[in-house]
């Protein structure tokens, strides 16, 4: 054990001093050992993790554990995971794109598009930009523990929003309050503006231009399973609780909102690696889409002295600057983070439920690797 610890220290020291050059077999092995060290204690069996590291213009993939323990199906870079709240960065990219193209404004009130709310009260003060930055003040019981059992049909959701009242702690544009309901409302506004489903909008304007063929926002069937092509569904992972108990079936979706377009997004480490490369400016794409991706990174509302909220993304000014987003449900943990100045990024997808484990691991991987990179 002591010898192993000394070897790990030597590897980290080599990276920091730059003696291992990224792109060489030795450097790839060093990255692999750093990732393995961070995953050594998490996720625990039967869960696993698929990791992608973007470094020096290349993507390295690492996988640990089982996609489904019962069938002994191993995780791969093509396994499909429920992204949970990590899917919000795709909403943000779409929003930034249509704003840049002049099709709507972040300052547009939500009731401009969800016209049923025009007879409402304080919800009429909420803008699209506030929804995307968690500054609308909106907070429903389904946004935080203790988690309720009841959900909403669309008419029920509209009625609750129309009756919503702001108070001194929940004022549009005045504070940061993380809200899933706000992004559901943003979905609805975008669907109404463009007369198309949110899944079709994201697919046509973001996923297809980026060449992301495995990422989807599926509808759920009556049993709460994603409606995907069989070739994709067989690649979905079985989710497990933090204690290792199976939750639902492979391809399960969870939502309090019971109408099309409200289920979670699914994707793979390989597909998300393309999105990560695009966010680091390393994928040849349309200049307008590239600019929109960068627009979403801009900090808009201060969360703390160091961290600001962008469009879905959180921006830690550092140094070094880190742009990141995590997600989690009781059966999935997701994270994407990047250090733009170092052209370094990490994707972590796990089928073990947790809240912040992926973010902690992702940051440590990047902070260990960053000093090895020559700017």
Coordinates of C-alpha atoms in Angstrom, one line a residue:
X1 CA 0.0 0.0 0.0
X2 CA 2.8 2.4 0.9
X3 CA 4.5 1.6 -2.4
X4 CA 1.3 2.4 -4.3
X5 CA 0.9 5.7 -2.5
X6 CA 4.4 6.7 -3.4
X7 CA 3.8 5.7 -7.0
X8 CA 0.7 7.9 -7.1
X9 CA 2.7 10.8 -5.7
X10 CA 5.4 10.3 -8.3
X11 CA 2.8 10.3 -11.1
X12 CA 1.2 13.5 -9.9
X13 CA 4.6 15.2 -9.5
X14 CA 5.6 14.2 -13.0
X15 CA 2.4 15.8 -14.3
X16 CA 2.9 19.0 -12.4
X17 CA 6.5 19.4 -13.6
X18 CA 5.4 18.7 -17.2
X19 CA 7.7 15.6 -17.6
X20 CA 4.8 13.7 -19.1
X21 CA 3.6 15.3 -22.3
X22 CA -0.1 15.0 -23.0
X23 CA -0.7 12.9 -26.1
X24 CA 2.0 10.4 -25.3
X25 CA 1.3 6.9 -24.0
X26 CA 2.9 7.8 -20.7
X27 CA 0.7 10.8 -20.3
X28 CA -2.4 8.9 -21.1
X29 CA -1.5 6.3 -18.5
X30 CA -0.9 9.0 -16.0
X31 CA -4.4 10.5 -16.6
X32 CA -5.9 7.0 -16.3
X33 CA -4.2 6.5 -12.9
X34 CA -5.4 9.9 -11.7
X35 CA -9.0 9.1 -12.7
X36 CA -8.8 5.6 -11.2
X37 CA -7.5 7.0 -7.9
X38 CA -10.5 9.4 -7.8
X39 CA -12.9 6.7 -8.5
X40 CA -11.3 4.2 -6.1
X41 CA -13.8 4.9 -3.3
X42 CA -16.8 6.0 -5.4
X43 CA -19.0 4.9 -6.9
X44 CA -19.4 1.8 -4.8
X45 CA -20.7 -1.5 -6.3
X46 CA -23.0 -2.2 -8.0
X47 CA -22.8 1.2 -9.5
X48 CA -20.1 2.4 -11.9
X49 CA -18.9 5.4 -13.8
X50 CA -18.1 6.5 -17.4
X51 CA -15.5 9.3 -17.6
X52 CA -14.3 11.4 -20.5
X53 CA -11.3 13.7 -20.1
X54 CA -10.6 16.4 -22.7
X55 CA -6.9 17.3 -22.6
X56 CA -4.6 18.9 -25.1
X57 CA -7.1 18.6 -27.9
X58 CA -7.8 14.9 -27.3
X59 CA -10.4 12.9 -25.5
X60 CA -9.6 10.0 -23.2
X61 CA -12.3 7.6 -22.0
X62 CA -12.3 5.6 -18.8
X63 CA -15.0 3.2 -17.5
X64 CA -15.5 1.4 -14.2
X65 CA -18.2 -0.9 -13.0
X66 CA -21.4 -2.4 -14.4
X67 CA -24.2 -0.9 -16.4
X68 CA -26.4 -3.7 -14.9
X69 CA -25.1 -5.9 -12.2
X70 CA -27.9 -8.5 -12.6
X71 CA -26.9 -9.2 -16.2
X72 CA -23.2 -8.5 -15.7
X73 CA -23.3 -5.9 -18.5
X74 CA -20.2 -3.6 -18.1
X75 CA -20.3 0.1 -18.5
X76 CA -18.8 1.5 -21.7
X77 CA -18.3 5.0 -23.1
X78 CA -21.5 4.3 -25.2
X79 CA -23.7 3.4 -22.2
X80 CA -26.7 5.8 -21.9
X81 CA -27.3 7.6 -18.6
X82 CA -30.1 9.8 -17.3
X83 CA -28.5 13.2 -17.2
X84 CA -30.8 14.7 -14.5
X85 CA -30.1 18.4 -14.2
X86 CA -27.0 18.3 -16.4
X87 CA -29.5 18.3 -19.3
X88 CA -30.2 22.0 -18.4
X89 CA -27.1 23.1 -20.2
X90 CA -28.7 22.0 -23.5
X91 CA -31.8 24.1 -22.7
X92 CA -29.3 27.0 -22.0
X93 CA -27.5 26.5 -25.2
X94 CA -30.7 26.5 -27.2
X95 CA -31.9 29.6 -25.4
X96 CA -28.6 31.4 -26.0
X97 CA -28.7 30.5 -29.7
X98 CA -32.2 31.8 -30.4
X99 CA -31.4 35.0 -28.5
X100 CA -28.2 35.5 -30.6
X101 CA -30.3 34.9 -33.7
X102 CA -32.8 37.6 -32.6
X103 CA -35.7 35.2 -32.3
X104 CA -36.5 36.2 -28.7
X105 CA -34.9 38.1 -25.8
X106 CA -33.8 37.1 -22.3
X107 CA -35.9 40.0 -21.1
X108 CA -39.1 38.6 -22.6
X109 CA -41.7 38.0 -19.9
X110 CA -42.7 34.3 -19.8
X111 CA -46.4 35.2 -20.3
X112 CA -45.5 36.6 -23.8
X113 CA -45.3 32.9 -24.9
X114 CA -47.3 31.0 -22.2
X115 CA -50.3 33.2 -22.7
X116 CA -52.5 31.4 -20.1
X117 CA -50.4 33.2 -17.6
X118 CA -51.4 36.6 -18.8
X119 CA -54.3 36.6 -16.3
X120 CA -51.9 35.5 -13.5
X121 CA -50.2 37.6 -10.8
X122 CA -46.5 37.7 -9.9
X123 CA -45.5 35.1 -12.5
X124 CA -46.0 37.8 -15.2
X125 CA -42.9 39.6 -13.8
X126 CA -40.7 36.6 -14.6
X127 CA -38.5 36.7 -17.6
X128 CA -36.9 33.9 -19.7
X129 CA -33.5 35.0 -18.5
X130 CA -34.5 34.7 -14.9
X131 CA -35.8 31.2 -15.5
X132 CA -32.5 30.1 -17.1
X133 CA -30.4 31.6 -14.2
X134 CA -32.6 30.4 -11.3
X135 CA -33.4 34.0 -10.3
X136 CA -37.2 33.9 -11.0
X137 CA -38.0 33.5 -7.3
X138 CA -40.2 30.6 -8.3
X139 CA -40.0 27.6 -5.9
X140 CA -42.5 24.8 -5.8
X141 CA -42.6 21.8 -3.3
X142 CA -41.3 19.5 -6.1
X143 CA -38.1 21.6 -6.2
X144 CA -36.6 20.5 -2.8
X145 CA -36.8 17.9 -0.1
X146 CA -38.8 16.5 1.6
X147 CA -39.9 15.3 -1.9
X148 CA -43.6 15.1 -2.3
X149 CA -45.4 12.3 -4.2
X150 CA -47.8 14.4 -6.2
X151 CA -47.0 15.9 -9.6
X152 CA -48.7 18.1 -12.1
X153 CA -50.6 17.8 -15.3
X154 CA -50.1 20.8 -17.6
X155 CA -53.4 22.5 -16.6
X156 CA -52.6 22.0 -12.9
X157 CA -49.1 23.5 -13.5
X158 CA -50.5 26.5 -15.2
X159 CA -53.0 27.0 -12.3
X160 CA -50.3 26.8 -9.7
X161 CA -48.1 29.3 -11.6
X162 CA -50.9 31.7 -12.1
X163 CA -51.7 31.7 -8.4
X164 CA -48.0 32.0 -7.4
X165 CA -47.2 35.0 -5.1
X166 CA -43.7 36.5 -4.7
X167 CA -42.6 37.5 -1.2
X168 CA -39.5 39.3 0.1
X169 CA -37.4 36.2 -0.2
X170 CA -38.7 35.2 -3.6
X171 CA -38.6 38.2 -5.9
X172 CA -38.0 37.9 -9.6
X173 CA -34.4 38.9 -10.4
X174 CA -33.5 39.5 -6.8
X175 CA -32.0 36.2 -5.5
X176 CA -30.7 32.9 -6.6
X177 CA -33.0 29.9 -5.9
X178 CA -32.4 26.7 -7.7
X179 CA -35.6 25.5 -9.3
X180 CA -36.5 22.6 -11.6
X181 CA -40.0 24.1 -12.2
X182 CA -38.4 27.2 -13.7
X183 CA -36.7 25.1 -16.5
X184 CA -40.0 23.2 -17.1
X185 CA -41.6 26.6 -17.6
X186 CA -38.7 27.6 -19.9
X187 CA -39.3 24.4 -21.9
X188 CA -43.0 25.4 -22.3
X189 CA -42.2 28.9 -23.4
X190 CA -39.8 27.8 -26.0
X191 CA -42.2 25.2 -27.3
X192 CA -44.9 27.8 -27.6
X193 CA -42.6 30.4 -29.3
X194 CA -41.5 27.9 -32.0
X195 CA -44.5 25.6 -32.1
X196 CA -42.3 22.6 -31.7
X197 CA -41.4 20.2 -28.9
X198 CA -38.4 20.9 -26.8
X199 CA -36.9 17.6 -27.8
X200 CA -37.2 18.4 -31.5
X201 CA -35.8 22.0 -31.0
X202 CA -32.7 20.8 -29.1
X203 CA -32.2 18.0 -31.6
X204 CA -32.4 20.2 -34.7
X205 CA -30.6 23.3 -33.4
X206 CA -28.0 21.8 -31.0
X207 CA -27.5 18.1 -31.2
X208 CA -27.5 17.6 -35.0
X209 CA -25.1 20.4 -35.7
X210 CA -22.7 19.0 -33.1
X211 CA -23.0 15.5 -34.4
X212 CA -24.5 14.1 -31.2
X213 CA -26.4 11.1 -32.3
X214 CA -26.9 9.3 -28.9
X215 CA -28.4 12.2 -26.9
X216 CA -32.2 12.3 -26.6
X217 CA -35.0 13.8 -24.6
X218 CA -37.4 10.9 -24.7
X219 CA -41.0 10.7 -23.8
X220 CA -41.9 8.3 -21.0
X221 CA -44.3 5.4 -21.5
X222 CA -47.1 4.5 -19.0
X223 CA -44.5 2.6 -16.9
X224 CA -42.1 5.5 -16.6
X225 CA -39.6 4.1 -19.1
X226 CA -38.0 6.1 -21.9
X227 CA -39.5 5.6 -25.3
X228 CA -36.3 5.0 -27.4
X229 CA -35.4 3.0 -30.4
X230 CA -34.5 -0.5 -29.1
X231 CA -30.9 -0.1 -30.2
X232 CA -30.6 2.8 -27.8
X233 CA -32.8 1.4 -25.0
X234 CA -30.6 -1.7 -24.7
X235 CA -27.6 0.6 -23.9
X236 CA -29.3 2.4 -21.0
X237 CA -28.0 1.7 -17.5
X238 CA -29.7 0.3 -14.5
X239 CA -29.8 3.0 -11.8
X240 CA -28.9 2.3 -8.2
X241 CA -29.5 4.1 -4.9
X242 CA -26.5 5.4 -2.9
X243 CA -26.9 2.2 -0.8
X244 CA -26.7 0.1 -4.0
X245 CA -30.4 -0.9 -4.3
X246 CA -31.8 -1.0 -7.9
X247 CA -34.2 1.9 -8.6
X248 CA -36.7 1.5 -11.4
X249 CA -35.5 -0.2 -14.6
X250 CA -32.8 0.6 -17.1
X251 CA -34.0 3.6 -19.1
X252 CA -36.3 4.8 -16.3
X253 CA -37.3 8.5 -16.3
X254 CA -38.6 10.4 -13.4
X255 CA -40.7 13.6 -13.5
X256 CA -43.3 15.4 -11.5
X257 CA -44.6 16.9 -14.7
X258 CA -46.9 14.7 -16.6
X259 CA -47.0 15.9 -20.2
X260 CA -44.6 15.5 -23.2
X261 CA -41.3 17.2 -23.1
X262 CA -40.8 17.0 -19.3
X263 CA -38.8 13.8 -18.9
X264 CA -35.0 13.8 -18.4
X265 CA -32.4 13.7 -21.1
X266 CA -30.3 10.6 -21.8
X267 CA -26.7 10.6 -23.2
X268 CA -23.4 8.8 -23.3
X269 CA -19.9 9.8 -22.2
X270 CA -18.8 9.6 -25.9
X271 CA -21.6 12.0 -27.0
X272 CA -21.1 14.4 -24.2
X273 CA -17.4 14.5 -25.0
X274 CA -18.3 16.2 -28.3
X275 CA -20.4 18.7 -26.4
X276 CA -17.4 19.3 -24.1
X277 CA -15.1 19.8 -27.0
X278 CA -17.6 22.3 -28.5
X279 CA -17.7 24.2 -25.3
X280 CA -13.9 24.4 -25.2
X281 CA -14.0 25.8 -28.7
X282 CA -12.3 22.7 -30.1
X283 CA -15.0 21.4 -32.5
X284 CA -15.4 22.9 -35.9
X285 CA -19.0 24.2 -35.8
X286 CA -21.1 27.0 -37.1
X287 CA -19.8 30.3 -35.8
X288 CA -23.2 31.4 -34.5
X289 CA -23.6 28.2 -32.5
X290 CA -20.1 28.6 -31.2
X291 CA -20.9 32.2 -30.1
X292 CA -24.1 31.0 -28.4
X293 CA -22.3 28.3 -26.5
X294 CA -19.9 30.9 -25.2
X295 CA -22.7 33.3 -24.3
X296 CA -24.1 30.6 -22.0
X297 CA -20.8 30.6 -20.0
X298 CA -21.1 34.3 -19.0
X299 CA -21.7 34.8 -15.3
X300 CA -24.9 36.8 -14.9
X301 CA -26.0 36.6 -11.2
X302 CA -23.6 36.4 -8.2
X303 CA -24.1 33.3 -6.0
X304 CA -21.1 34.0 -3.8
X305 CA -17.9 36.0 -3.8
X306 CA -16.4 33.6 -6.4
X307 CA -19.3 31.9 -8.1
X308 CA -21.8 33.4 -10.5
X309 CA -24.7 31.8 -12.3
X310 CA -24.7 31.8 -16.1
X311 CA -27.4 30.3 -18.3
X312 CA -27.6 27.0 -16.4
X313 CA -23.8 26.8 -16.1
X314 CA -22.1 27.9 -12.8
X315 CA -18.9 30.0 -13.2
X316 CA -16.2 29.8 -10.5
X317 CA -13.8 32.7 -11.2
X318 CA -11.0 30.8 -9.4
X319 CA -8.2 31.0 -10.3
X320 CA -8.4 28.9 -12.3
X321 CA -11.7 29.7 -14.0
X322 CA -14.0 26.7 -13.8
X323 CA -17.3 26.4 -15.7
X324 CA -19.4 23.5 -14.6
X325 CA -22.8 21.9 -14.1
X326 CA -23.8 18.8 -12.0
X327 CA -26.9 16.7 -11.8
X328 CA -28.3 14.0 -9.6
X329 CA -31.3 11.9 -8.9
X330 CA -31.7 9.0 -6.5
X331 CA -30.3 6.7 -9.3
X332 CA -27.9 8.8 -11.3
X333 CA -25.0 11.3 -10.8
X334 CA -23.7 13.5 -13.6
X335 CA -21.1 16.2 -14.0
X336 CA -19.5 18.3 -16.7
X337 CA -16.7 20.8 -15.9
X338 CA -14.1 22.7 -17.8
X339 CA -11.1 25.0 -17.4
X340 CA -11.3 27.0 -20.6
X341 CA -7.9 28.6 -20.1
X342 CA -6.3 25.2 -19.9
X343 CA -8.4 23.7 -22.6
X344 CA -9.2 21.0 -20.1
X345 CA -12.6 19.3 -19.3
X346 CA -14.2 16.3 -17.6
X347 CA -17.5 14.4 -18.0
X348 CA -18.5 12.0 -15.3
X349 CA -21.6 9.8 -15.6
X350 CA -22.6 7.3 -12.9
X351 CA -25.6 5.0 -12.4
X352 CA -25.3 5.4 -8.6
X353 CA -27.4 8.1 -7.0
X354 CA -25.7 11.0 -5.3
X355 CA -25.9 14.8 -5.1
X356 CA -22.4 16.2 -5.4
X357 CA -19.9 13.3 -5.7
X358 CA -19.4 13.8 -9.4
X359 CA -18.6 17.5 -9.0
X360 CA -16.0 16.8 -6.3
X361 CA -14.3 14.2 -8.4
X362 CA -14.4 16.2 -11.6
X363 CA -12.8 19.3 -9.9
X364 CA -10.0 17.2 -8.3
X365 CA -9.2 15.5 -11.7
X366 CA -9.0 18.9 -13.4
X367 CA -7.0 20.6 -10.6
X368 CA -4.5 17.7 -10.6
X369 CA -4.1 17.8 -14.4
X370 CA -4.1 21.5 -15.0
X371 CA -0.5 22.3 -13.8
X372 CA 0.9 19.8 -16.3
X373 CA -0.5 21.8 -19.3
X374 CA 1.7 24.4 -20.9
X375 CA -0.3 27.4 -21.8

